[in-house]
PDB file of C-alpha atoms and ligand atoms in Angstrom:
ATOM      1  CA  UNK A 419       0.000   0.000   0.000  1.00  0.00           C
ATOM      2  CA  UNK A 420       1.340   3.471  -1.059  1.00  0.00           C
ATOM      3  CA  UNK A 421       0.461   6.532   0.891  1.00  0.00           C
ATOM      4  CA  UNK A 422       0.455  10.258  -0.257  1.00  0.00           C
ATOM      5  CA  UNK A 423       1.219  12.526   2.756  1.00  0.00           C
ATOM      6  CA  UNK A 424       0.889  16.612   2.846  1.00  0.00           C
ATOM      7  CA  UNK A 425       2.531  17.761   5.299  1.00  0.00           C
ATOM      8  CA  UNK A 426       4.676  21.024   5.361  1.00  0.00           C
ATOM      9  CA  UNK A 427       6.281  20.607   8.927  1.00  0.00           C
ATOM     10  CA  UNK A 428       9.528  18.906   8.132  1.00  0.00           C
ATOM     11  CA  UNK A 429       9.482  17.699  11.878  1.00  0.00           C
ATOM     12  CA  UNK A 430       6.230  16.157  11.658  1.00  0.00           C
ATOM     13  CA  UNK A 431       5.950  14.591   7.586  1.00  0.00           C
ATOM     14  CA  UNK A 432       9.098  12.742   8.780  1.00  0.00           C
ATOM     15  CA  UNK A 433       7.849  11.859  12.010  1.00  0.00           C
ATOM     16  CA  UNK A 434       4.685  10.242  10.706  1.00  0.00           C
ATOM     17  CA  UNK A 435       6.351   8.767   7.778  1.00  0.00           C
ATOM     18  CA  UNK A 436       8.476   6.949   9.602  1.00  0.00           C
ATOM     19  CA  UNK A 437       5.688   6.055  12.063  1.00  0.00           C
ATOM     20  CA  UNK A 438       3.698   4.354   8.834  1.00  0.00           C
ATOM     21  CA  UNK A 439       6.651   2.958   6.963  1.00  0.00           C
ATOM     22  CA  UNK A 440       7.464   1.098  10.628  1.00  0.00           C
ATOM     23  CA  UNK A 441       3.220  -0.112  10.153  1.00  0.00           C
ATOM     24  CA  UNK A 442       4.690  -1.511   6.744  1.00  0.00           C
ATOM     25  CA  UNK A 443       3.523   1.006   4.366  1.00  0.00           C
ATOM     26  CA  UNK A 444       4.940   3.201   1.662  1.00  0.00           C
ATOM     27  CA  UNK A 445       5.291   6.764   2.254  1.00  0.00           C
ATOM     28  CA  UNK A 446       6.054   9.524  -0.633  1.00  0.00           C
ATOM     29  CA  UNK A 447       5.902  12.625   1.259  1.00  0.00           C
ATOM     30  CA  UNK A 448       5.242  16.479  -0.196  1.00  0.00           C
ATOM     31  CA  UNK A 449       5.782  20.005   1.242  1.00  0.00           C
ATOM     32  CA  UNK A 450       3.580  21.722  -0.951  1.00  0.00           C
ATOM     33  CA  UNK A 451       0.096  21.520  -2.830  1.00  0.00           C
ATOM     34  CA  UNK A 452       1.934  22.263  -6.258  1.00  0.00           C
ATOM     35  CA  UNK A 453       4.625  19.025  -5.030  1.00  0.00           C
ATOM     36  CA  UNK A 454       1.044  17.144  -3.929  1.00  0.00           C
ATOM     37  CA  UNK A 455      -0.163  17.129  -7.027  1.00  0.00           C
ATOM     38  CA  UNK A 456       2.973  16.267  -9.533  1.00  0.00           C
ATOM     39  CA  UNK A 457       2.908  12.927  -7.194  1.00  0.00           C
ATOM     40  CA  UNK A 458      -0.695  12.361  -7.911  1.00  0.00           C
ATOM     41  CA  UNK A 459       0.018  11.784 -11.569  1.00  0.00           C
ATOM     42  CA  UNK A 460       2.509   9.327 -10.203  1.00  0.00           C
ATOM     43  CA  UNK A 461       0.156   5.846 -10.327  1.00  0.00           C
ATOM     44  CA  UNK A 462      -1.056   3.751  -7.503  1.00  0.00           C
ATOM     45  CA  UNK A 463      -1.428   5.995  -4.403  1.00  0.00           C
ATOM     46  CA  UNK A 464      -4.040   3.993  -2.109  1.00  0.00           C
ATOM     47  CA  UNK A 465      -4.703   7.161   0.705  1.00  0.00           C
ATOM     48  CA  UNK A 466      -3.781  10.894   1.205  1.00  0.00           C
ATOM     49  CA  UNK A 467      -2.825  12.251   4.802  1.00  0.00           C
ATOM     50  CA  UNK A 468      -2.963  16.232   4.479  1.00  0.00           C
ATOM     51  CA  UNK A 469      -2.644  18.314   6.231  1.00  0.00           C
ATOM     52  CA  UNK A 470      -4.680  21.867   5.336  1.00  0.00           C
ATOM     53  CA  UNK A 471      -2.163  24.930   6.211  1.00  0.00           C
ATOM     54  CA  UNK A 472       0.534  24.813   3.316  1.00  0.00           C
ATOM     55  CA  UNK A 473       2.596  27.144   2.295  1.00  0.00           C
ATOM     56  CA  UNK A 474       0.954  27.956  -1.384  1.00  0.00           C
ATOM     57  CA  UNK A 475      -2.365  27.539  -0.121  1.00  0.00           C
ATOM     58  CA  UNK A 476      -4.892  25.580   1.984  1.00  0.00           C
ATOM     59  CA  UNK A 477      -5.692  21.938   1.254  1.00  0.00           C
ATOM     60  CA  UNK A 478      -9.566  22.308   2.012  1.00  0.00           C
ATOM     61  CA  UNK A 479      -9.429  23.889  -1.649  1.00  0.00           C
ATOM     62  CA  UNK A 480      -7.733  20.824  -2.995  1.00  0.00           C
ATOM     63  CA  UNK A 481      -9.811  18.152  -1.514  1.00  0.00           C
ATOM     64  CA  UNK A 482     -12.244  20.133  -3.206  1.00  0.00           C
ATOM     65  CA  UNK A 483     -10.646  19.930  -6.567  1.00  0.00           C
ATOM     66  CA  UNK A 484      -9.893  16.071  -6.047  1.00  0.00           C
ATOM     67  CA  UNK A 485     -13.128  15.535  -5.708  1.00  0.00           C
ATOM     68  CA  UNK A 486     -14.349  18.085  -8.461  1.00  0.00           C
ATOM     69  CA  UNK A 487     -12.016  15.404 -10.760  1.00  0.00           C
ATOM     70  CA  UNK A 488     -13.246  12.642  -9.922  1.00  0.00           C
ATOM     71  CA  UNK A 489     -10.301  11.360  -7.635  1.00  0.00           C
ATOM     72  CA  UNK A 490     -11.786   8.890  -5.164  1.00  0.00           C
ATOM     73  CA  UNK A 491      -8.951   8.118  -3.058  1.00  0.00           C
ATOM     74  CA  UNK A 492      -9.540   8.162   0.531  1.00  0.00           C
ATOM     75  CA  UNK A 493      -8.576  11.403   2.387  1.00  0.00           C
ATOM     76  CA  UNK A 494      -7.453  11.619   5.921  1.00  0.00           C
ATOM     77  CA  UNK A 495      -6.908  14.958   7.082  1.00  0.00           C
ATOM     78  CA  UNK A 496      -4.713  16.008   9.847  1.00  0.00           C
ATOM     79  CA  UNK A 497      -5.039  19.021  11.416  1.00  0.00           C
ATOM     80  CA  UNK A 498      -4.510  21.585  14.314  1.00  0.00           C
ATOM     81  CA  UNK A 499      -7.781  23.399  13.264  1.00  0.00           C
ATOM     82  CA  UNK A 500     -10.261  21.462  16.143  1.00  0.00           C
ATOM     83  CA  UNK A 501     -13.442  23.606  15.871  1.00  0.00           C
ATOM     84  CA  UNK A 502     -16.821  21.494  15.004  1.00  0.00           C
ATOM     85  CA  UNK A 503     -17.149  23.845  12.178  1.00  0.00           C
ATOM     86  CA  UNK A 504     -13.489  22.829  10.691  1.00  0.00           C
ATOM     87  CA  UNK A 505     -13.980  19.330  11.063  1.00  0.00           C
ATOM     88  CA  UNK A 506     -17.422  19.355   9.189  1.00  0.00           C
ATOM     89  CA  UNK A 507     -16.127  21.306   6.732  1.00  0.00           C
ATOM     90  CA  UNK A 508     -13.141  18.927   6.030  1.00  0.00           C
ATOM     91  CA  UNK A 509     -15.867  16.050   5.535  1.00  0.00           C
ATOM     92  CA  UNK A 510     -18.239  17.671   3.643  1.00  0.00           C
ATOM     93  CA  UNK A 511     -15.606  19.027   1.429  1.00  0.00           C
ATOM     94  CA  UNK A 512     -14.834  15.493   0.476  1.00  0.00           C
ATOM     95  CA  UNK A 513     -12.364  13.538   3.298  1.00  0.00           C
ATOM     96  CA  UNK A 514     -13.131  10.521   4.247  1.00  0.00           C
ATOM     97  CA  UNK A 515     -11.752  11.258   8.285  1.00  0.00           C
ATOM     98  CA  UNK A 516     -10.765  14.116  10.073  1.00  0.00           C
ATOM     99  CA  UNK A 517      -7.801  13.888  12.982  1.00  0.00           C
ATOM    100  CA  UNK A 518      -6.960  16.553  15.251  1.00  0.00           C
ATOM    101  CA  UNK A 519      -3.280  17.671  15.843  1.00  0.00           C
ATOM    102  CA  UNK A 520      -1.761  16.444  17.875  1.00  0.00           C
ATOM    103  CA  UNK A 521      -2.499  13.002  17.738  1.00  0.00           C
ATOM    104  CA  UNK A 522      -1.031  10.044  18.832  1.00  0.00           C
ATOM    105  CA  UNK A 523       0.642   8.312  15.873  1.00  0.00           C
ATOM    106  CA  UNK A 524      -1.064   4.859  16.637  1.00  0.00           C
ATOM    107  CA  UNK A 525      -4.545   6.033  15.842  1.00  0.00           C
ATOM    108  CA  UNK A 526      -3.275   7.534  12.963  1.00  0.00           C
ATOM    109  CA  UNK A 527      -1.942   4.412  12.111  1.00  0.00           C
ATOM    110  CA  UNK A 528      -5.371   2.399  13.188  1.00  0.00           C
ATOM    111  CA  UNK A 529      -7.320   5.364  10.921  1.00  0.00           C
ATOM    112  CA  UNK A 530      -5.427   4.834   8.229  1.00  0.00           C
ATOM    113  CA  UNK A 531      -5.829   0.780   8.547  1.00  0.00           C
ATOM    114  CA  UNK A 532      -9.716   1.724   8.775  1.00  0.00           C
ATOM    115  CA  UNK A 533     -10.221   3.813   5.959  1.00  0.00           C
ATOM    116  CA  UNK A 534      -7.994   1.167   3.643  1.00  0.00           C
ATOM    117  CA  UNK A 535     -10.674  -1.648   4.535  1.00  0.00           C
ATOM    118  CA  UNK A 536     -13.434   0.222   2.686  1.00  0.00           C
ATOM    119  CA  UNK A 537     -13.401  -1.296  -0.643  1.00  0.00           C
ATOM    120  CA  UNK A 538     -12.123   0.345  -3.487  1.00  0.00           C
ATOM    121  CA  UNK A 539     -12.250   3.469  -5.267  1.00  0.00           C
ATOM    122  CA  UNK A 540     -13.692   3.429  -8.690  1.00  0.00           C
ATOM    123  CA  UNK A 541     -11.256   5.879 -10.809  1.00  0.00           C
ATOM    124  CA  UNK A 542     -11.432   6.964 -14.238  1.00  0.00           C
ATOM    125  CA  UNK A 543     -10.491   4.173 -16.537  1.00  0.00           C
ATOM    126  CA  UNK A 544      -8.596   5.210 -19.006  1.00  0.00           C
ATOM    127  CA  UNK A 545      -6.544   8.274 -19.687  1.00  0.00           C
ATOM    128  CA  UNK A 546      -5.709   9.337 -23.910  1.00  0.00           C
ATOM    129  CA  UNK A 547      -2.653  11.658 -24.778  1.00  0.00           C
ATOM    130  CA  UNK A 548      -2.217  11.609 -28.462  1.00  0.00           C
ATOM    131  CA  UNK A 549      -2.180   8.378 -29.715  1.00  0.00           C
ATOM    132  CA  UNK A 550      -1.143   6.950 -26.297  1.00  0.00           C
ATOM    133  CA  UNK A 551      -3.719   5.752 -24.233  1.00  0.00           C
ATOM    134  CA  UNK A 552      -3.438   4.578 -20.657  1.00  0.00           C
ATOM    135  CA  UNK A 553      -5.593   2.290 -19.172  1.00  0.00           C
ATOM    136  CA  UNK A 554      -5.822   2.917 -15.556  1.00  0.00           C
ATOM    137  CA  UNK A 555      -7.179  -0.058 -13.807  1.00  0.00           C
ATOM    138  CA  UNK A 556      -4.121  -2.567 -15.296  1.00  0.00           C
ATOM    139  CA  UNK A 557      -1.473   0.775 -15.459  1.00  0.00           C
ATOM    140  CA  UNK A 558      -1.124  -0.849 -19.170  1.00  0.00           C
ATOM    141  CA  UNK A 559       0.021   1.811 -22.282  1.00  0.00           C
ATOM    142  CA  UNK A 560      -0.824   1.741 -25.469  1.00  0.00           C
ATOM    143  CA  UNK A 561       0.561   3.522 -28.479  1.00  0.00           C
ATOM    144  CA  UNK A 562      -1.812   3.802 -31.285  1.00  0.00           C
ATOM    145  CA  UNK A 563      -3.649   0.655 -29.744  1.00  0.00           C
ATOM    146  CA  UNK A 564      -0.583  -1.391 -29.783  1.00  0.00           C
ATOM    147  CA  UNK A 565       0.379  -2.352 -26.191  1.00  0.00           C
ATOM    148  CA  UNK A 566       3.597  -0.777 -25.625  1.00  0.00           C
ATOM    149  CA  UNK A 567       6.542  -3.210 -23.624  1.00  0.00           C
ATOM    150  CA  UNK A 568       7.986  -0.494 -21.127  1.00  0.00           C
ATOM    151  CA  UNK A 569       9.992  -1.634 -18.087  1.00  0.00           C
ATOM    152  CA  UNK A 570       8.996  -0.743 -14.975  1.00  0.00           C
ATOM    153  CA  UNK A 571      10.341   2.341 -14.570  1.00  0.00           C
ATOM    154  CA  UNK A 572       9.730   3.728 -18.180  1.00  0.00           C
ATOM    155  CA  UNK A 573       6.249   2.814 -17.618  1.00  0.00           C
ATOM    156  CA  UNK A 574       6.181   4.777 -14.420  1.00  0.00           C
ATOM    157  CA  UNK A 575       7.642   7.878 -16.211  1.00  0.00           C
ATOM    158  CA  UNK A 576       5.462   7.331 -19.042  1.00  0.00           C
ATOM    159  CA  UNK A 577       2.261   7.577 -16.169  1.00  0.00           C
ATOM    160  CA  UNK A 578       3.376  10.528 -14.682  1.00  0.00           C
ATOM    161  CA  UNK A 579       3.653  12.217 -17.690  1.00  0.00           C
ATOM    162  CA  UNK A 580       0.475  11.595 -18.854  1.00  0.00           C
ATOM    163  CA  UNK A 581      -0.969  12.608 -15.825  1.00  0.00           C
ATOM    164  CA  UNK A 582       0.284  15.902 -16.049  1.00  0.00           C
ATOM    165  CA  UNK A 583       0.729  16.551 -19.547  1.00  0.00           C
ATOM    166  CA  UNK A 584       0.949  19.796 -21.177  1.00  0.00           C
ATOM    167  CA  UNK A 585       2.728  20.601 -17.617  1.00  0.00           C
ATOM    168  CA  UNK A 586       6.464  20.655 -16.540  1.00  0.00           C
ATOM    169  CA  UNK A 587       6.983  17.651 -13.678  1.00  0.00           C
ATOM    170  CA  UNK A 588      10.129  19.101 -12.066  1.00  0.00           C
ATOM    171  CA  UNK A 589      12.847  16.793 -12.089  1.00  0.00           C
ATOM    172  CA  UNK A 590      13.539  16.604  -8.024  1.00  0.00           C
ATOM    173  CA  UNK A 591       9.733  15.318  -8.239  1.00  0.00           C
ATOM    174  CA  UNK A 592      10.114  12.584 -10.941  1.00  0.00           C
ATOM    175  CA  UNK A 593      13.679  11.479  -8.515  1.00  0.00           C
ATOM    176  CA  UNK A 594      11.389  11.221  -5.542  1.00  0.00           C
ATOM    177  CA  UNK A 595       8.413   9.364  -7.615  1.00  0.00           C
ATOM    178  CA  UNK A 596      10.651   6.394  -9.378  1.00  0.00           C
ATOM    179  CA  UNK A 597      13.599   5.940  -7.739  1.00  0.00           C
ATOM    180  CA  UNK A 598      12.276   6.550  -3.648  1.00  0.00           C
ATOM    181  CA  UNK A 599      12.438   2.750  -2.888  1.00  0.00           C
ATOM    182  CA  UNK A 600      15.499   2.237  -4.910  1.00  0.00           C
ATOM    183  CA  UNK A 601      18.586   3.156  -3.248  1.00  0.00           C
ATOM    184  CA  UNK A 602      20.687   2.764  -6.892  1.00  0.00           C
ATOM    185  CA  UNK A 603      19.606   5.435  -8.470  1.00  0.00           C
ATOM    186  CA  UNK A 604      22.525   7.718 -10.202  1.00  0.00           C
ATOM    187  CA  UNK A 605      23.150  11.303 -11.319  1.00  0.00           C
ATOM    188  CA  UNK A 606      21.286  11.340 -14.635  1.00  0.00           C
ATOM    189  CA  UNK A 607      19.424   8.170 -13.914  1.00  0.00           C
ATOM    190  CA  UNK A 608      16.210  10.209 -15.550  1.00  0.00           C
ATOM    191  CA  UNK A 609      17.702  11.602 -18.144  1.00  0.00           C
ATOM    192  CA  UNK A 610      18.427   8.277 -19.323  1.00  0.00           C
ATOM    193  CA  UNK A 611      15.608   7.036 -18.631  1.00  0.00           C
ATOM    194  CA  UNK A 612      13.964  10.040 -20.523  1.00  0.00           C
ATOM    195  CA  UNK A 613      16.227   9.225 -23.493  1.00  0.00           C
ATOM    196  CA  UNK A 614      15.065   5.610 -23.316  1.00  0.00           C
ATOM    197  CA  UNK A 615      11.231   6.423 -23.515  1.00  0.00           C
ATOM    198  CA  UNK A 616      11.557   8.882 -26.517  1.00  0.00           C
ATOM    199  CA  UNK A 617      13.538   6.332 -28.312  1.00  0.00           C
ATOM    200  CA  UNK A 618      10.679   3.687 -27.749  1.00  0.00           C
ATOM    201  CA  UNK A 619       8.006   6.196 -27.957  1.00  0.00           C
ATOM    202  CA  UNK A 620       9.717   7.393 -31.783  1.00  0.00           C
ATOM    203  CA  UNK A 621       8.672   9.939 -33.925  1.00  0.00           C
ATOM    204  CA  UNK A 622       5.303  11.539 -35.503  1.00  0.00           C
ATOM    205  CA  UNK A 623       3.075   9.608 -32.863  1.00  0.00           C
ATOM    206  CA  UNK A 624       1.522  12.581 -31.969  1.00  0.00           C
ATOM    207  CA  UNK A 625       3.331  12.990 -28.715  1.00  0.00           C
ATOM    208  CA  UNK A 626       6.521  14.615 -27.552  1.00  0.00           C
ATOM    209  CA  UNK A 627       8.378  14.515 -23.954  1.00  0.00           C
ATOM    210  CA  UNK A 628      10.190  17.739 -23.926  1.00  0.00           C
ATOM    211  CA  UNK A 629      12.923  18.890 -21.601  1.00  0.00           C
ATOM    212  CA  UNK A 630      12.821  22.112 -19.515  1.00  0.00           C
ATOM    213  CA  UNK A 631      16.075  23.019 -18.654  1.00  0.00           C
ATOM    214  CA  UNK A 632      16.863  23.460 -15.240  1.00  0.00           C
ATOM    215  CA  UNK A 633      13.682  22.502 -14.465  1.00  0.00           C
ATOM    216  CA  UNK A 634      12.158  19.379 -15.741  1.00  0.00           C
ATOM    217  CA  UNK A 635      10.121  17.191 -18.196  1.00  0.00           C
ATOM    218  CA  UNK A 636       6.819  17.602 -19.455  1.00  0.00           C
ATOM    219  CA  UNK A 637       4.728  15.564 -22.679  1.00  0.00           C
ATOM    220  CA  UNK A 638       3.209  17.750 -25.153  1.00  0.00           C
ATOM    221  CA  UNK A 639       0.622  16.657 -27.648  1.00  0.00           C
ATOM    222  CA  UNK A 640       1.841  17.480 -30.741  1.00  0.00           C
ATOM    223  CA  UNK A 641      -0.910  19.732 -33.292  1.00  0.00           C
TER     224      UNK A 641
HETATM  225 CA1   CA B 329       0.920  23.160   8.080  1.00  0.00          CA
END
């Protein structure tokens, strides 16, 4: 199980990272709502933690738009704001639960157990870009309905980028999103990687991964 956590106070995202990771689950962690929603694109997150003061904004706006898109991923929202009136608010804008900071870490840990034993969100099934087409449920690509044989991590890329195309995904963000669990990763591990999916992706297929410089990536559908 992967979990997407928004939480801006260094002290605390690593605290209850660490907390969850020890409960056995995967942890990506963001800062920001703009870093919160580059991971998004990234497939296969199974619950968001936020929490709603961030720097660039608060998160009772993005549960909003989460839910405005469709995205049916549980929400658990952690918070210091305890009025009645914040904690209904958090619901009816779309979270599933509602914990007030602070909080001991083990009932985080037992919400978080709770709200993954509901069954399954139903998300969008399939996502086009061009000729590429993405089918959600299996995380299988296709390129002009020809399933496309991507490893692992070009697959990955490929899903982030889809996600978010027509929109630079920094390059500290893409690091964080493939190579997290991997301790291996090297300097220009994504810009070979990059290199790797243009070459399989080719030419005139109506798609185009461009790079930024200096800042990152980002797959443009080509007129
Ligand atoms: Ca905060």
């Amino acid at each position: 199980m992967r979990l997407l956590l928004l939480e801006d106070n260094q002290r605390c995202g690593d605290l209850i990272r660490e907390h969850l990771r020890d409960a056995g689950y995967l942890v990506d962690l963001s800062a920001t709502i703009s870093d919160f929603w580059t991971m998004v694109a990234a497939q296969g997150h199974d619950l968001y933690i936020l929490d709603l003061g961030l720097p660039d904004g608060d998160a009772m706006d993005l549960i909003r738009d989460l839910r405005l898109q469709q995205n049916r991923v549980p929400i658990l929202v952690t918070s210091g704001r305890s009025q009645v009136c914040d904690r209904i608010a958090g619901l009816e804008n779309g979270a599933d639960d509602y914990l007030v900071k602070p909080f001991h870490c083990d009932e985080l840990t037992a919400r978080v157990r709770a709200l993954l034993r509901r069954p399954p969100a139903i998300e969008a099934r399939r996502l086009t870009v061009g000729l590429l087409d993405l089918d959600s449920a299996s995380g299988e690509i296709s390129l002009a309905g020809e399933r496309l044989d991507l490893s692992p991590s070009e697959r990955r890329l490929l899903t982030v980028l889809m996600k978010r195309h027509n929109q630079v995904v920094p390059k500290p963000v893409l690091e964080r999103l493939l190579y997290e669990a991997e301790a291996t990763s090297t300097p220009n591990a994504i810009e070979k990687l990059v290199s790797r999916l243009r070459k399989r992706l080719g030419s005139a297929m109506g798609v185009e991964v461009r790079t930024i410089h200096g800042d990152g990536y980002l797959l443009v559908e080509l007129p």
